[in-house]
CSV table of C-alpha atoms in Angstrom, one decimal:
chain,number,residue,atom,x,y,z
A,27,UNK,CA,80.2,103.1,131.4
A,28,UNK,CA,82.9,100.5,131.8
A,29,UNK,CA,80.3,97.8,131.5
A,30,UNK,CA,80.1,98.7,127.8
A,31,UNK,CA,83.0,96.4,126.9
A,32,UNK,CA,80.7,93.4,127.4
A,33,UNK,CA,78.7,94.5,124.4
A,34,UNK,CA,81.7,94.3,122.0
A,35,UNK,CA,83.7,91.2,120.9
A,36,UNK,CA,85.3,90.3,124.2
A,37,UNK,CA,88.8,88.8,123.5
A,38,UNK,CA,91.6,87.9,125.9
A,39,UNK,CA,90.1,90.0,128.7
A,40,UNK,CA,89.6,93.1,126.5
A,41,UNK,CA,87.5,94.6,123.8
A,42,UNK,CA,87.7,96.4,120.5
A,43,UNK,CA,86.3,99.9,120.3
A,44,UNK,CA,84.1,100.3,117.1
A,45,UNK,CA,83.8,103.7,115.6
A,46,UNK,CA,80.1,104.2,116.5
A,47,UNK,CA,80.9,103.6,120.1
A,48,UNK,CA,84.0,105.8,120.2
A,49,UNK,CA,82.0,108.6,118.7
A,50,UNK,CA,79.9,108.8,121.9
A,51,UNK,CA,83.0,110.5,123.5
A,52,UNK,CA,82.5,113.6,121.2
A,53,UNK,CA,79.9,114.9,123.7
A,54,UNK,CA,81.7,113.6,126.9
A,55,UNK,CA,82.4,116.3,129.5
A,56,UNK,CA,84.4,116.4,132.7
A,57,UNK,CA,83.3,118.3,135.7
A,58,UNK,CA,85.6,121.1,134.6
A,59,UNK,CA,84.1,121.2,131.0
A,60,UNK,CA,80.7,122.4,130.2
A,61,UNK,CA,80.9,123.3,126.5
A,62,UNK,CA,83.2,121.0,124.6
A,63,UNK,CA,83.9,117.3,124.6
A,64,UNK,CA,87.2,115.7,125.4
A,65,UNK,CA,87.3,114.4,121.8
A,66,UNK,CA,86.1,117.1,119.5
A,67,UNK,CA,86.7,115.3,116.2
A,68,UNK,CA,84.0,113.4,114.3
A,69,UNK,CA,85.1,109.7,114.2
A,70,UNK,CA,84.7,107.9,111.0
A,71,UNK,CA,86.3,104.8,109.4
A,72,UNK,CA,89.8,104.2,110.8
A,73,UNK,CA,89.0,106.9,113.4
A,74,UNK,CA,92.1,106.5,115.4
A,75,UNK,CA,94.3,107.0,112.4
A,76,UNK,CA,92.4,110.1,111.4
A,77,UNK,CA,92.7,111.6,114.9
A,78,UNK,CA,96.4,110.9,115.1
A,79,UNK,CA,97.0,112.6,111.7
A,80,UNK,CA,94.8,115.6,112.6
A,81,UNK,CA,96.7,116.2,115.8
A,82,UNK,CA,100.2,115.8,114.4
A,83,UNK,CA,101.8,117.9,111.6
A,84,UNK,CA,104.3,115.1,111.2
A,85,UNK,CA,101.9,112.2,111.0
A,86,UNK,CA,99.5,114.2,108.8
A,87,UNK,CA,102.2,114.1,106.1
A,88,UNK,CA,103.1,110.4,106.4
A,89,UNK,CA,101.4,107.7,104.3
A,90,UNK,CA,99.1,105.4,106.4
A,91,UNK,CA,98.4,102.0,104.9
A,92,UNK,CA,95.6,100.2,106.9
A,93,UNK,CA,95.4,96.5,106.7
A,94,UNK,CA,92.8,94.1,108.3
A,95,UNK,CA,94.9,91.1,107.3
A,96,UNK,CA,98.5,90.1,107.6
A,97,UNK,CA,101.7,91.6,106.4
A,98,UNK,CA,101.9,94.4,103.9
A,99,UNK,CA,104.3,94.2,100.9
A,100,UNK,CA,104.7,97.3,98.8
A,101,UNK,CA,106.6,97.1,95.5
A,102,UNK,CA,109.4,99.7,95.2
A,103,UNK,CA,110.6,100.6,91.7
A,104,UNK,CA,114.4,100.9,91.4
A,105,UNK,CA,114.5,101.0,87.6
A,106,UNK,CA,116.9,103.4,85.9
A,107,UNK,CA,115.4,103.6,82.4
A,108,UNK,CA,117.2,106.0,80.0
A,109,UNK,CA,116.2,107.1,76.5
A,110,UNK,CA,118.9,107.6,73.9
A,111,UNK,CA,119.1,108.7,70.3
A,112,UNK,CA,119.9,105.9,67.8
A,113,UNK,CA,121.0,106.0,64.2
A,114,UNK,CA,118.6,104.8,61.5
A,115,UNK,CA,118.5,101.0,61.5
A,116,UNK,CA,120.2,100.6,64.9
A,117,UNK,CA,118.6,99.8,68.3
A,118,UNK,CA,119.3,100.3,72.0
A,119,UNK,CA,119.7,97.5,74.5
A,120,UNK,CA,116.6,97.3,76.7
A,121,UNK,CA,116.8,98.1,80.4
A,122,UNK,CA,115.3,95.7,82.8
A,123,UNK,CA,112.6,96.7,85.3
A,124,UNK,CA,114.1,96.4,88.8
A,125,UNK,CA,111.8,96.1,91.9
A,126,UNK,CA,112.2,95.3,95.5
A,127,UNK,CA,109.7,95.4,98.3
A,128,UNK,CA,109.0,97.4,101.5
A,129,UNK,CA,107.5,94.9,104.0
A,130,UNK,CA,105.4,96.1,106.9
A,131,UNK,CA,104.6,93.6,109.7
A,132,UNK,CA,102.5,94.0,112.9
A,133,UNK,CA,104.4,95.3,116.0
A,134,UNK,CA,102.3,96.0,119.0
A,135,UNK,CA,102.3,99.4,120.7
A,136,UNK,CA,100.9,99.3,124.3
A,137,UNK,CA,99.7,102.3,126.4
A,138,UNK,CA,98.4,101.2,129.8
A,139,UNK,CA,96.7,103.5,132.3
A,140,UNK,CA,95.4,102.8,135.8
A,141,UNK,CA,92.0,104.0,136.8
A,142,UNK,CA,91.9,104.1,140.6
A,143,UNK,CA,89.1,103.5,143.0
A,144,UNK,CA,88.8,107.2,143.7
A,145,UNK,CA,88.6,108.0,140.1
A,146,UNK,CA,85.8,105.5,139.7
A,147,UNK,CA,83.6,108.0,141.7
A,148,UNK,CA,83.7,110.2,138.6
A,149,UNK,CA,81.1,109.8,135.9
A,150,UNK,CA,82.1,106.7,133.9
A,151,UNK,CA,81.6,108.3,130.5
A,152,UNK,CA,83.9,111.1,131.6
A,153,UNK,CA,86.5,108.6,132.7
A,154,UNK,CA,86.4,106.5,129.6
A,155,UNK,CA,86.8,109.6,127.4
A,156,UNK,CA,89.7,110.9,129.4
A,157,UNK,CA,91.4,107.5,129.5
A,158,UNK,CA,90.9,107.0,125.8
A,159,UNK,CA,92.5,110.4,125.1
A,160,UNK,CA,95.5,109.6,127.2
A,161,UNK,CA,96.0,106.3,125.4
A,162,UNK,CA,95.6,108.0,122.0
A,163,UNK,CA,98.1,110.8,122.8
A,164,UNK,CA,100.6,108.2,124.1
A,165,UNK,CA,100.4,106.3,120.8
A,166,UNK,CA,100.7,109.5,118.8
A,167,UNK,CA,103.8,110.6,120.7
A,168,UNK,CA,105.5,107.2,120.4
A,169,UNK,CA,104.9,107.1,116.6
A,170,UNK,CA,106.5,110.5,116.2
A,171,UNK,CA,109.4,109.5,118.4
A,172,UNK,CA,110.0,106.4,116.4
A,173,UNK,CA,109.9,108.3,113.1
A,174,UNK,CA,112.6,110.6,114.3
A,175,UNK,CA,114.8,108.6,116.6
A,176,UNK,CA,113.7,104.9,116.5
A,177,UNK,CA,116.5,102.4,116.8
A,178,UNK,CA,114.7,99.2,117.7
A,179,UNK,CA,111.6,97.8,115.9
A,180,UNK,CA,111.6,101.0,113.8
A,181,UNK,CA,114.7,102.7,112.5
A,182,UNK,CA,114.1,106.4,112.7
A,183,UNK,CA,115.4,109.2,110.4
A,184,UNK,CA,118.3,110.1,112.7
A,185,UNK,CA,119.4,106.5,112.9
A,186,UNK,CA,119.3,105.7,109.2
A,187,UNK,CA,122.8,105.7,107.7
A,188,UNK,CA,121.7,106.4,104.1
A,189,UNK,CA,120.2,109.8,105.0
A,190,UNK,CA,122.6,112.7,104.2
A,191,UNK,CA,123.7,114.8,107.2
A,192,UNK,CA,124.4,118.6,107.5
A,193,UNK,CA,126.3,119.0,110.7
A,194,UNK,CA,125.7,121.9,113.0
A,195,UNK,CA,123.3,123.9,110.8
A,196,UNK,CA,121.5,125.5,113.7
A,197,UNK,CA,124.6,126.6,115.5
A,198,UNK,CA,125.2,129.3,112.9
A,199,UNK,CA,122.4,129.2,110.3
A,200,UNK,CA,123.0,131.0,107.0
A,201,UNK,CA,121.3,131.3,103.7
A,202,UNK,CA,123.9,129.2,102.0
A,203,UNK,CA,123.6,126.3,104.5
A,204,UNK,CA,119.8,126.6,104.3
A,205,UNK,CA,119.8,126.0,100.6
A,206,UNK,CA,122.0,122.9,101.0
A,207,UNK,CA,119.0,120.9,102.2
A,208,UNK,CA,117.1,121.1,99.0
A,209,UNK,CA,120.3,120.9,97.0
A,210,UNK,CA,121.0,117.4,98.4
A,211,UNK,CA,117.6,116.1,97.1
A,212,UNK,CA,117.9,118.0,93.8
A,213,UNK,CA,121.3,116.4,93.2
A,214,UNK,CA,119.8,112.9,93.3
A,215,UNK,CA,116.9,113.8,91.0
A,216,UNK,CA,114.1,114.0,93.6
A,217,UNK,CA,111.2,116.3,93.3
A,218,UNK,CA,111.1,118.6,96.4
A,219,UNK,CA,107.7,120.3,95.8
A,220,UNK,CA,106.2,118.3,98.7
A,221,UNK,CA,109.2,118.6,101.0
A,222,UNK,CA,109.0,120.4,104.3
A,223,UNK,CA,111.3,121.2,107.3
A,224,UNK,CA,110.6,120.2,110.9
A,225,UNK,CA,112.3,122.1,113.8
A,226,UNK,CA,112.0,122.3,117.5
A,227,UNK,CA,110.1,125.4,118.5
A,228,UNK,CA,113.1,127.2,120.0
A,229,UNK,CA,115.1,126.6,116.9
A,230,UNK,CA,112.3,128.1,114.8
A,231,UNK,CA,112.6,131.2,116.9
A,232,UNK,CA,116.4,131.2,116.2
A,233,UNK,CA,115.7,131.2,112.4
A,234,UNK,CA,113.1,134.0,112.8
A,235,UNK,CA,115.7,136.2,114.3
A,236,UNK,CA,118.6,135.3,111.9
A,237,UNK,CA,119.2,137.9,109.2
A,238,UNK,CA,119.1,136.5,105.6
A,239,UNK,CA,122.1,138.5,104.6
A,240,UNK,CA,123.5,142.0,105.1
A,241,UNK,CA,120.1,143.4,105.7
A,242,UNK,CA,119.0,143.2,109.3
A,243,UNK,CA,115.3,143.5,108.3
A,244,UNK,CA,115.0,140.3,106.3
A,245,UNK,CA,115.2,137.1,108.1
A,246,UNK,CA,115.8,133.5,107.1
A,247,UNK,CA,112.3,132.4,108.3
A,248,UNK,CA,109.4,134.6,107.4
A,249,UNK,CA,106.2,133.2,109.0
A,250,UNK,CA,106.5,129.5,108.2
A,251,UNK,CA,108.4,130.1,104.9
A,252,UNK,CA,112.1,129.0,105.0
A,253,UNK,CA,113.5,130.1,101.7
A,254,UNK,CA,110.6,128.6,99.7
A,255,UNK,CA,109.8,125.6,101.9
A,256,UNK,CA,107.4,125.2,104.8
A,257,UNK,CA,108.9,125.1,108.3
A,258,UNK,CA,106.9,123.2,110.9
A,259,UNK,CA,107.3,122.6,114.7
A,260,UNK,CA,107.8,119.3,116.5
A,261,UNK,CA,109.2,119.6,120.0
A,262,UNK,CA,110.2,116.0,120.1
A,263,UNK,CA,113.2,117.0,118.0
A,264,UNK,CA,116.4,117.5,120.0
A,265,UNK,CA,117.8,121.0,120.4
A,266,UNK,CA,119.8,122.0,117.4
A,267,UNK,CA,118.5,119.2,115.1
A,268,UNK,CA,116.1,119.3,112.2
A,269,UNK,CA,114.9,117.3,109.2
A,270,UNK,CA,113.9,118.2,105.7
A,271,UNK,CA,112.2,115.9,103.2
A,272,UNK,CA,109.0,114.5,101.7
A,273,UNK,CA,107.3,112.8,104.6
A,274,UNK,CA,104.9,111.0,102.3
A,275,UNK,CA,107.8,108.6,101.9
A,276,UNK,CA,107.3,107.4,105.5
A,277,UNK,CA,105.0,104.4,105.2
A,278,UNK,CA,103.0,103.5,108.3
A,279,UNK,CA,101.2,100.2,108.2
A,280,UNK,CA,98.3,99.8,110.7
A,281,UNK,CA,96.8,96.4,111.4
A,282,UNK,CA,93.2,96.4,112.8
A,283,UNK,CA,91.7,98.9,115.2
A,284,UNK,CA,92.7,100.1,118.6
A,285,UNK,CA,92.2,97.3,121.2
A,286,UNK,CA,91.5,98.2,124.8
A,287,UNK,CA,91.7,95.6,127.6
A,288,UNK,CA,90.1,96.2,131.0
A,289,UNK,CA,92.0,94.3,133.7
A,290,UNK,CA,91.0,94.3,137.4
A,291,UNK,CA,93.9,95.2,139.8
A,292,UNK,CA,94.4,95.1,143.5
A,293,UNK,CA,92.6,97.7,145.5
A,294,UNK,CA,89.6,97.8,143.1
A,295,UNK,CA,91.7,99.6,140.5
A,296,UNK,CA,91.3,98.9,136.8
A,297,UNK,CA,94.1,98.8,134.3
A,298,UNK,CA,93.0,100.0,130.8
A,299,UNK,CA,95.6,98.9,128.3
A,300,UNK,CA,95.5,100.2,124.8
A,301,UNK,CA,97.1,97.9,122.1
A,302,UNK,CA,97.7,99.1,118.5
A,303,UNK,CA,99.6,97.1,115.9
A,304,UNK,CA,101.7,99.2,113.6
A,305,UNK,CA,105.0,99.2,111.5
A,306,UNK,CA,106.9,102.0,109.8
A,307,UNK,CA,109.4,102.0,107.0
A,308,UNK,CA,110.9,104.5,104.6
A,309,UNK,CA,109.9,104.2,101.0
A,310,UNK,CA,113.1,106.2,100.0
A,311,UNK,CA,115.9,106.9,102.4
A,312,UNK,CA,117.3,109.6,100.2
A,313,UNK,CA,114.0,111.6,100.3
A,314,UNK,CA,115.4,113.2,103.5
A,315,UNK,CA,118.2,115.4,104.8
A,316,UNK,CA,118.9,115.8,108.5
A,317,UNK,CA,121.0,118.2,110.6
A,318,UNK,CA,122.6,117.0,113.8
A,319,UNK,CA,124.4,119.1,116.4
A,320,UNK,CA,128.1,119.6,116.1
């Protein structure tokens, strides 16, 4: 029950949830559930990270970089090394290696939830499992929102000036405009084999009903194939907006495990506050192309 926090490194009125304890929730059941647990994924090292990735197509493709220490600095190669033919006895001036760094620093995400006195009448293990899932889902949604539209601690894809924009693609989608997305990346010499599209669900349906050309029987989107690239759904995208690129170039630094604090409130309520330290940066801004509404 909620007393379990006393068994684990109490700190500032809270506690850290080790993986072996969180795994107990795999068998947790509410009164409405008799067969499956609230958390149906085996929890291993970095359990929260793995669950977030498994439940999000977007986060699954990002690069998570766990750290138990301080800031993370990742070297980024900006070298433009070219080979040339030279005549016998001549030489070519050497090019210098050029590096800068992507720096990730801890920024705290918080997701508080109140457990009321009435709710405390439920089985405590049910309550903990449900509260943990709410906290986890809130963190997942916030990370996705920041990747797409962040404009504060994290600068999202739609607020990064260096990312090319195709305006109004989904207002009148066509084969020619669909191919512009990969053309942008090809023109700057990027490999697009790991690139994917993300759309809102309703916009995916638009593409499924848009003819590819003169034929009314062949559509732009066939299953999840959009002219050779995978098209995936994320309903946090705004209507009429989409993004294409290699999401491995989104770097997410995580600093330590999920911390949960149990704080007594008035009326015998309990505030469970989830705290998770993360940061996100783009390894290459030009790995993406976005489309905004007209």
